[in-house]
PDB file of C-alpha atoms in Angstrom:
ATOM      1  CA  THR A   1       0.000   0.000   0.000  1.00 53.00           C
ATOM      2  CA  GLN A   2       1.373   3.378  -1.029  1.00 53.00           C
ATOM      3  CA  LYS A   3       0.848   6.321   1.311  1.00 47.00           C
ATOM      4  CA  THR A   4       0.921   9.935   0.235  1.00 45.00           C
ATOM      5  CA  LEU A   5       2.107  12.703   2.495  1.00 38.00           C
ATOM      6  CA  THR A   6       0.425  16.016   1.870  1.00 37.00           C
ATOM      7  CA  ILE A   7       2.031  19.132   3.305  1.00 38.00           C
ATOM      8  CA  ILE A   8      -0.129  22.192   3.628  1.00 39.00           C
ATOM      9  CA  PRO A   9       1.854  25.334   4.431  1.00 36.00           C
ATOM     10  CA  ILE A  10       0.208  27.589   6.962  1.00 34.00           C
ATOM     11  CA  THR A  11       1.289  31.150   7.558  1.00 35.00           C
ATOM     12  CA  VAL A  12       0.210  32.986  10.646  1.00 34.00           C
ATOM     13  CA  GLY A  13       0.855  36.716  10.780  1.00 38.00           C
ATOM     14  CA  TYR A  14       3.554  37.897   8.429  1.00 38.00           C
ATOM     15  CA  SER A  15       4.767  36.139   5.316  1.00 41.00           C
ATOM     16  CA  TRP A  16       8.479  35.569   5.843  1.00 41.00           C
ATOM     17  CA  SER A  17      10.071  34.127   2.762  1.00 47.00           C
ATOM     18  CA  ASP A  18      13.703  33.703   1.919  1.00 47.00           C
ATOM     19  CA  ALA A  19      14.566  36.459  -0.493  1.00 44.00           C
ATOM     20  CA  PRO A  20      17.822  35.710  -2.315  1.00 44.00           C
ATOM     21  CA  ASP A  21      17.339  38.814  -4.470  1.00 66.00           C
ATOM     22  CA  CYS A  22      17.402  40.967  -1.354  1.00 70.00           C
ATOM     23  CA  GLY A  23      21.088  41.164  -0.631  1.00 58.00           C
ATOM     24  CA  THR A  24      24.370  39.359  -0.745  1.00 59.00           C
ATOM     25  CA  ASN A  25      24.148  37.732   2.678  1.00 60.00           C
ATOM     26  CA  LEU A  26      21.788  35.102   3.974  1.00 73.00           C
ATOM     27  CA  GLY A  27      19.181  36.234   6.421  1.00 84.00           C
ATOM     28  CA  TRP A  28      17.303  38.763   4.314  1.00 89.00           C
ATOM     29  CA  ARG A  29      13.518  38.470   4.564  1.00 89.00           C
ATOM     30  CA  LYS A  30      10.900  39.782   2.176  1.00 88.00           C
ATOM     31  CA  ASN A  31       7.570  41.319   3.127  1.00 89.00           C
ATOM     32  CA  ASN A  32       5.387  43.152   0.578  1.00 87.00           C
ATOM     33  CA  ASN A  33       8.258  43.486  -1.948  1.00 85.00           C
ATOM     34  CA  ILE A  34      10.507  45.045   0.663  1.00 91.00           C
ATOM     35  CA  CYS A  35      13.559  43.246   1.994  1.00 92.00           C
ATOM     36  CA  TYR A  36      14.680  43.478   5.600  1.00 94.00           C
ATOM     37  CA  TYR A  37      17.796  42.299   7.388  1.00 93.00           C
ATOM     38  CA  HIS A  38      18.107  42.353  11.174  1.00 92.00           C
ATOM     39  CA  ASN A  39      21.731  42.093  12.219  1.00 92.00           C
ATOM     40  CA  ASP A  40      21.739  41.288  15.910  1.00 88.00           C
ATOM     41  CA  THR A  41      25.319  40.021  16.087  1.00 91.00           C
ATOM     42  CA  ASP A  42      27.079  43.132  14.738  1.00 91.00           C
ATOM     43  CA  ILE A  43      26.572  45.587  17.601  1.00 96.00           C
ATOM     44  CA  VAL A  44      27.723  48.996  16.322  1.00 98.00           C
ATOM     45  CA  ASP A  45      27.114  52.746  16.553  1.00 98.00           C
ATOM     46  CA  PHE A  46      24.579  54.490  14.292  1.00 98.00           C
ATOM     47  CA  HIS A  47      27.075  55.692  11.666  1.00 97.00           C
ATOM     48  CA  THR A  48      28.670  52.248  11.342  1.00 98.00           C
ATOM     49  CA  ALA A  49      25.214  50.673  11.027  1.00 98.00           C
ATOM     50  CA  MET A  50      24.420  53.099   8.178  1.00 97.00           C
ATOM     51  CA  THR A  51      27.672  52.114   6.464  1.00 97.00           C
ATOM     52  CA  ARG A  52      27.033  48.380   6.907  1.00 96.00           C
ATOM     53  CA  CYS A  53      23.585  48.719   5.309  1.00 95.00           C
ATOM     54  CA  TYR A  54      25.051  50.833   2.500  1.00 94.00           C
ATOM     55  CA  HIS A  55      27.548  48.056   1.697  1.00 92.00           C
ATOM     56  CA  GLU A  56      24.524  45.786   1.199  1.00 88.00           C
ATOM     57  CA  LYS A  57      23.014  48.361  -1.209  1.00 89.00           C
ATOM     58  CA  ALA A  58      20.466  49.083   1.521  1.00 92.00           C
ATOM     59  CA  SER A  59      19.629  51.732   4.116  1.00 95.00           C
ATOM     60  CA  LEU A  60      18.826  51.575   7.777  1.00 97.00           C
ATOM     61  CA  VAL A  61      15.127  50.748   7.916  1.00 97.00           C
ATOM     62  CA  SER A  62      12.624  53.549   7.385  1.00 97.00           C
ATOM     63  CA  ILE A  63       9.167  52.787   8.762  1.00 96.00           C
ATOM     64  CA  HIS A  64       6.079  54.207   7.075  1.00 95.00           C
ATOM     65  CA  SER A  65       3.075  52.536   8.725  1.00 95.00           C
ATOM     66  CA  GLY A  66       1.879  50.665  11.764  1.00 94.00           C
ATOM     67  CA  ASP A  67       1.891  47.454   9.720  1.00 95.00           C
ATOM     68  CA  GLU A  68       5.530  47.948   8.764  1.00 95.00           C
ATOM     69  CA  GLN A  69       6.406  48.767  12.385  1.00 94.00           C
ATOM     70  CA  ALA A  70       4.669  45.557  13.490  1.00 92.00           C
ATOM     71  CA  TYR A  71       6.708  43.583  10.948  1.00 93.00           C
ATOM     72  CA  VAL A  72       9.970  45.146  12.131  1.00 93.00           C
ATOM     73  CA  ASN A  73       8.955  44.394  15.735  1.00 91.00           C
ATOM     74  CA  THR A  74       8.831  40.682  14.898  1.00 89.00           C
ATOM     75  CA  MET A  75      12.540  40.860  14.052  1.00 87.00           C
ATOM     76  CA  VAL A  76      13.720  42.914  17.018  1.00 85.00           C
ATOM     77  CA  ASP A  77      14.998  41.068  20.086  1.00 75.00           C
ATOM     78  CA  LEU A  78      13.261  41.947  23.346  1.00 74.00           C
ATOM     79  CA  GLU A  79      16.678  42.245  25.000  1.00 80.00           C
ATOM     80  CA  LEU A  80      18.422  44.741  22.694  1.00 89.00           C
ATOM     81  CA  PRO A  81      17.267  48.154  21.465  1.00 94.00           C
ATOM     82  CA  THR A  82      17.850  48.282  17.699  1.00 96.00           C
ATOM     83  CA  TRP A  83      18.824  51.096  15.314  1.00 97.00           C
ATOM     84  CA  ILE A  84      16.348  52.304  12.714  1.00 97.00           C
ATOM     85  CA  GLY A  85      17.190  54.887  10.059  1.00 97.00           C
ATOM     86  CA  LEU A  86      15.730  57.966  11.728  1.00 97.00           C
ATOM     87  CA  SER A  87      17.884  60.784  13.068  1.00 95.00           C
ATOM     88  CA  ASP A  88      18.046  64.531  13.494  1.00 91.00           C
ATOM     89  CA  ILE A  89      21.725  64.763  12.529  1.00 84.00           C
ATOM     90  CA  LEU A  90      21.356  64.846   8.736  1.00 76.00           C
ATOM     91  CA  LEU A  91      19.523  68.158   8.323  1.00 72.00           C
ATOM     92  CA  GLU A  92      20.851  71.573   9.330  1.00 68.00           C
ATOM     93  CA  ASN A  93      17.654  72.431  11.220  1.00 72.00           C
ATOM     94  CA  HIS A  94      17.934  69.196  13.254  1.00 76.00           C
ATOM     95  CA  SER A  95      14.500  67.940  12.261  1.00 88.00           C
ATOM     96  CA  TYR A  96      14.074  64.183  12.055  1.00 93.00           C
ATOM     97  CA  SER A  97      14.649  62.543   8.674  1.00 94.00           C
ATOM     98  CA  TRP A  98      15.082  59.027   7.338  1.00 96.00           C
ATOM     99  CA  THR A  99      18.558  58.092   6.137  1.00 93.00           C
ATOM    100  CA  ASP A 100      17.070  56.775   2.867  1.00 91.00           C
ATOM    101  CA  GLY A 101      15.539  60.173   2.066  1.00 89.00           C
ATOM    102  CA  TRP A 102      11.874  59.210   2.558  1.00 88.00           C
ATOM    103  CA  PRO A 103       9.700  61.831   4.267  1.00 90.00           C
ATOM    104  CA  VAL A 104       8.675  61.230   7.874  1.00 95.00           C
ATOM    105  CA  PHE A 105       4.908  60.791   7.925  1.00 94.00           C
ATOM    106  CA  PHE A 106       4.646  57.976  10.485  1.00 97.00           C
ATOM    107  CA  THR A 107       6.147  57.914  13.979  1.00 96.00           C
ATOM    108  CA  GLN A 108       5.848  55.628  16.976  1.00 96.00           C
ATOM    109  CA  TRP A 109       7.618  57.477  19.756  1.00 96.00           C
ATOM    110  CA  GLY A 110       7.646  55.969  23.219  1.00 94.00           C
ATOM    111  CA  PRO A 111       6.215  57.916  26.175  1.00 92.00           C
ATOM    112  CA  GLY A 112       8.123  61.190  26.645  1.00 92.00           C
ATOM    113  CA  GLU A 113      10.045  60.754  23.391  1.00 93.00           C
ATOM    114  CA  PRO A 114      11.752  62.285  21.637  1.00 92.00           C
ATOM    115  CA  SER A 115      13.291  63.679  24.798  1.00 90.00           C
ATOM    116  CA  ASN A 116      15.904  65.685  22.857  1.00 82.00           C
ATOM    117  CA  ILE A 117      18.414  65.343  25.660  1.00 84.00           C
ATOM    118  CA  LYS A 118      21.836  66.656  24.647  1.00 80.00           C
ATOM    119  CA  ASP A 119      23.503  64.475  21.995  1.00 84.00           C
ATOM    120  CA  GLU A 120      20.454  62.233  21.502  1.00 91.00           C
ATOM    121  CA  GLY A 121      20.068  62.517  17.751  1.00 92.00           C
ATOM    122  CA  CYS A 122      19.644  58.937  16.535  1.00 96.00           C
ATOM    123  CA  VAL A 123      16.629  56.673  16.946  1.00 97.00           C
ATOM    124  CA  SER A 124      16.293  53.080  18.066  1.00 96.00           C
ATOM    125  CA  VAL A 125      13.351  50.779  18.676  1.00 95.00           C
ATOM    126  CA  HIS A 126      12.768  50.079  22.376  1.00 89.00           C
ATOM    127  CA  ALA A 127      13.414  46.478  23.332  1.00 83.00           C
ATOM    128  CA  SER A 128      11.753  46.325  26.744  1.00 77.00           C
ATOM    129  CA  ARG A 129       8.455  44.485  27.060  1.00 77.00           C
ATOM    130  CA  ALA A 130       6.788  47.627  28.398  1.00 76.00           C
ATOM    131  CA  PHE A 131       7.755  49.802  25.424  1.00 84.00           C
ATOM    132  CA  HIS A 132       8.585  47.196  22.748  1.00 82.00           C
ATOM    133  CA  GLY A 133       8.287  48.642  19.269  1.00 88.00           C
ATOM    134  CA  THR A 134       8.180  52.277  20.311  1.00 94.00           C
ATOM    135  CA  TRP A 135      10.963  54.673  19.412  1.00 96.00           C
ATOM    136  CA  ASN A 136      13.593  56.355  21.545  1.00 95.00           C
ATOM    137  CA  ASP A 137      16.020  59.114  20.610  1.00 95.00           C
ATOM    138  CA  THR A 138      19.432  58.147  21.894  1.00 95.00           C
ATOM    139  CA  ARG A 139      23.123  58.950  21.526  1.00 95.00           C
ATOM    140  CA  CYS A 140      24.505  58.000  18.118  1.00 96.00           C
ATOM    141  CA  ASP A 141      27.705  56.559  19.586  1.00 97.00           C
ATOM    142  CA  GLN A 142      25.909  53.796  21.493  1.00 97.00           C
ATOM    143  CA  ALA A 143      26.391  50.267  20.139  1.00 98.00           C
ATOM    144  CA  LYS A 144      23.224  48.467  19.040  1.00 97.00           C
ATOM    145  CA  PRO A 145      22.088  45.911  16.470  1.00 96.00           C
ATOM    146  CA  TYR A 146      20.329  47.312  13.397  1.00 97.00           C
ATOM    147  CA  VAL A 147      17.777  46.619  10.658  1.00 96.00           C
ATOM    148  CA  CYS A 148      18.539  47.284   6.980  1.00 96.00           C
ATOM    149  CA  LYS A 149      15.918  47.692   4.261  1.00 95.00           C
ATOM    150  CA  ILE A 150      15.832  47.609   0.458  1.00 90.00           C
ATOM    151  CA  SER A 151      12.983  47.615  -2.024  1.00 74.00           C
ATOM    152  CA  SER A 152      12.990  44.524  -4.214  1.00 55.00           C
ATOM    153  CA  GLY A 153      11.626  43.626  -7.585  1.00 47.00           C
TER     154      GLY A 153
END
């Protein structure tokens, strides 16, 4: 008697698929024709994170909706705050801008943020359970993991 095994893929939440067209290294994930890479082993300052993404033909992640923020949150470790591509160091008037040039029309600041304390010009995603997924302005010289982003297709 011959038996047939049927596998039915089930996706709950976000559709994570390997995306070999999304960068030179393994670990890139595609969601809605956008590729993301969360590097949680290379703990670096904001400027180095920007450079590392650039070498992948990517930018630090810019986030444009609650859905995209939720997707990024699934990649971010609850133990480590993680760089995103928002800062107030790129423009002369010190207003916040994305490192990839996209306009800022979505924000998810944590309570009391941005606090604009001296030298806090770069933005990371909070890692704590209480504030997970909200944003914090922080010093650019702090070492953190980071998320890169490129459009695919």
